[in-house]
XYZ file of N, CA, C and O in Angstrom:
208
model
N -23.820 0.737 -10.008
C -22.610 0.057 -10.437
C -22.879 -1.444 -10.417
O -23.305 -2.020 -9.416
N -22.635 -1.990 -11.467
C -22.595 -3.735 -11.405
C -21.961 -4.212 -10.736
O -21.006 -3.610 -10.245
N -22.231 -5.449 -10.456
C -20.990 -6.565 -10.146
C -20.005 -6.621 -10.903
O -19.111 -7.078 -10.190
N -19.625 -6.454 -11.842
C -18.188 -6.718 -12.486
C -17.825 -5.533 -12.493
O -16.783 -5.734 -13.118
N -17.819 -4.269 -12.283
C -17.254 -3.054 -12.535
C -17.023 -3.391 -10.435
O -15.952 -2.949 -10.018
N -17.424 -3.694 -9.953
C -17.218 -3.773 -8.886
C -16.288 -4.885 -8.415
O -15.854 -4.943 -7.264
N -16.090 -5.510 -9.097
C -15.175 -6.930 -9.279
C -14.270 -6.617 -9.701
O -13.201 -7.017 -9.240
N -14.348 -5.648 -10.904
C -12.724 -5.016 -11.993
C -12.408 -4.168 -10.485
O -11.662 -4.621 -9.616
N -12.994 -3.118 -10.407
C -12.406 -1.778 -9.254
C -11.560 -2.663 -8.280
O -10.444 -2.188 -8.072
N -11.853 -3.949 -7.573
C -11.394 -4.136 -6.570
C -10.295 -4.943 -6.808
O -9.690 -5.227 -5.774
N -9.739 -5.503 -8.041
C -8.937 -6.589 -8.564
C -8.153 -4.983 -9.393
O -7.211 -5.416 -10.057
N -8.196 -4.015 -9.496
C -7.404 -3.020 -10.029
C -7.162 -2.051 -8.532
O -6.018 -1.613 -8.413
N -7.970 -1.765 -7.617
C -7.187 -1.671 -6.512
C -6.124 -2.433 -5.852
O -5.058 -1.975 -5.442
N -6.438 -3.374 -5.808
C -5.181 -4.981 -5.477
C -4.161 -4.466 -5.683
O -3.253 -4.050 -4.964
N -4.472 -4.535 -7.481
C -2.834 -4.498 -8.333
C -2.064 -2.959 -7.446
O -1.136 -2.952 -6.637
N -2.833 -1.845 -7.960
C -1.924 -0.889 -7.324
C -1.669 -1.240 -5.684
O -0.504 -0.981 -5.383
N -2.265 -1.632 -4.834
C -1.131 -1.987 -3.862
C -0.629 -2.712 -4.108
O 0.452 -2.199 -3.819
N -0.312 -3.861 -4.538
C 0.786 -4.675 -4.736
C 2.232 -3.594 -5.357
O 3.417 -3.560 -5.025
N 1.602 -2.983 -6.155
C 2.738 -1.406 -7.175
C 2.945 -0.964 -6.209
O 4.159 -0.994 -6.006
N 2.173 -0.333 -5.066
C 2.661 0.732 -4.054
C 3.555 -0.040 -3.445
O 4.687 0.426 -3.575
N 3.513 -1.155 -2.755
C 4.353 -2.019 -1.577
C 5.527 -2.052 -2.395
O 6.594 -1.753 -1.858
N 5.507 -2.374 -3.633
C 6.932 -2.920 -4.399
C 8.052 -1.371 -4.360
O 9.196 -1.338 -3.905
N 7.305 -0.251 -4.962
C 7.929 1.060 -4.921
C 8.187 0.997 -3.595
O 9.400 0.795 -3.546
N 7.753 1.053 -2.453
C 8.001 1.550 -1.201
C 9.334 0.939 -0.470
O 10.166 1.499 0.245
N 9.224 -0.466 -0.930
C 10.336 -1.198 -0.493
C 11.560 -0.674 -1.360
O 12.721 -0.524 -0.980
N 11.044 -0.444 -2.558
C 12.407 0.000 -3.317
C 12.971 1.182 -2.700
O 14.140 1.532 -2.543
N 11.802 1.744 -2.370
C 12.510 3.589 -1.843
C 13.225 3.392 -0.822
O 14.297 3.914 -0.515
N 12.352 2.298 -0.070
C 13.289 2.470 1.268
C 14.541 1.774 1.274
O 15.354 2.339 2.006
N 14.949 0.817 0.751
C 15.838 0.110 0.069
C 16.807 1.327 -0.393
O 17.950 1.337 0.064
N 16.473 2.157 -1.110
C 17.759 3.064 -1.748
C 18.027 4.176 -1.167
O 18.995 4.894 -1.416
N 16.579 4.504 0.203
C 17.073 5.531 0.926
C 18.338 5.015 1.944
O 19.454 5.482 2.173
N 17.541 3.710 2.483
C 19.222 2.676 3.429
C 20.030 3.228 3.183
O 20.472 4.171 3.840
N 20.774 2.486 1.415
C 22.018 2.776 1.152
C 22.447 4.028 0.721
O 23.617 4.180 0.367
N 21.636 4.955 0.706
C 21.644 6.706 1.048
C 22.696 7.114 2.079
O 23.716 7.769 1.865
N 22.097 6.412 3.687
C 22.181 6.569 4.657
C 23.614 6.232 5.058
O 24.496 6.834 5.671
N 23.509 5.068 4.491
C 25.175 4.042 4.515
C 26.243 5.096 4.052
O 27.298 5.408 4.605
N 25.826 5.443 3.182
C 26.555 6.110 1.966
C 27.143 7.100 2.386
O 28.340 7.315 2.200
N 26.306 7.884 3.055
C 26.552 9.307 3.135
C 27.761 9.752 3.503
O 28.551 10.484 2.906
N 27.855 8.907 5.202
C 29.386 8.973 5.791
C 30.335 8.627 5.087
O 31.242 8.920 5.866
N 30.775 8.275 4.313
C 32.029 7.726 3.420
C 32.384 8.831 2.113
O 31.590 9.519 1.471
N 33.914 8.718 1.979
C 33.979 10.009 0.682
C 33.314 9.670 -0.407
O 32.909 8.681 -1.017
N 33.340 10.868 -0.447
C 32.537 10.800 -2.226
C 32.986 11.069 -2.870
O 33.584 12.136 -2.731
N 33.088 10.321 -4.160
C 34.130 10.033 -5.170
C 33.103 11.431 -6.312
O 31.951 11.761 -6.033
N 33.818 11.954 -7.402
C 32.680 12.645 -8.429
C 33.169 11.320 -9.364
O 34.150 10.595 -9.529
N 31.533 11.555 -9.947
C 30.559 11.289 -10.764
C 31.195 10.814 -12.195
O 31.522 11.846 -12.780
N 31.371 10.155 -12.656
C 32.202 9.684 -13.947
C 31.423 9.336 -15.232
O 30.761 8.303 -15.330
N 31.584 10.624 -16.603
C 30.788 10.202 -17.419
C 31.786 9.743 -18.528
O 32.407 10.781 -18.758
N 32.243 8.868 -19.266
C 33.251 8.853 -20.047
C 34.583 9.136 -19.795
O 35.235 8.471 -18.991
N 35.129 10.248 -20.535
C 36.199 11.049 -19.552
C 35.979 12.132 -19.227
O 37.005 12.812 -19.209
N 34.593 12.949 -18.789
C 34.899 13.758 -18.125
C 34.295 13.803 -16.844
O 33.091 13.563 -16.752
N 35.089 14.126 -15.667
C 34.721 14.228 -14.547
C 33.913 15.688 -14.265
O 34.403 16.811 -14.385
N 32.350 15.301 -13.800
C 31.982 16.745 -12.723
C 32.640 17.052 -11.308
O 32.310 18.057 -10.678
């Protein structure tokens, strides 16, 4: 393997962690307000006018 295929691999590993950290925070971020959520009523789901 060259130097630049070894230079690309490690500058394209980077990027996907930088992707993984960003998803992860998001997940955990929307699992939170999951959590928040849960205890409180739950309203159904509103598409136009019809309710599920």
């Amino acid at each position: 393997m060259s130097k630049k295929d070894s230079e690309t691999l490690a500058n394209e590993l980077e990027e996907l962690k930088d992707k993984y950290s960003r998803l992860e925070r998001a997940y955990n971020a929307l699992k939170d307000d999951a959590a928040e959520n849960q205890g409180k009523t739950k309203s159904s789901p509103v598409i136009g006018d019809t309710v599920f």
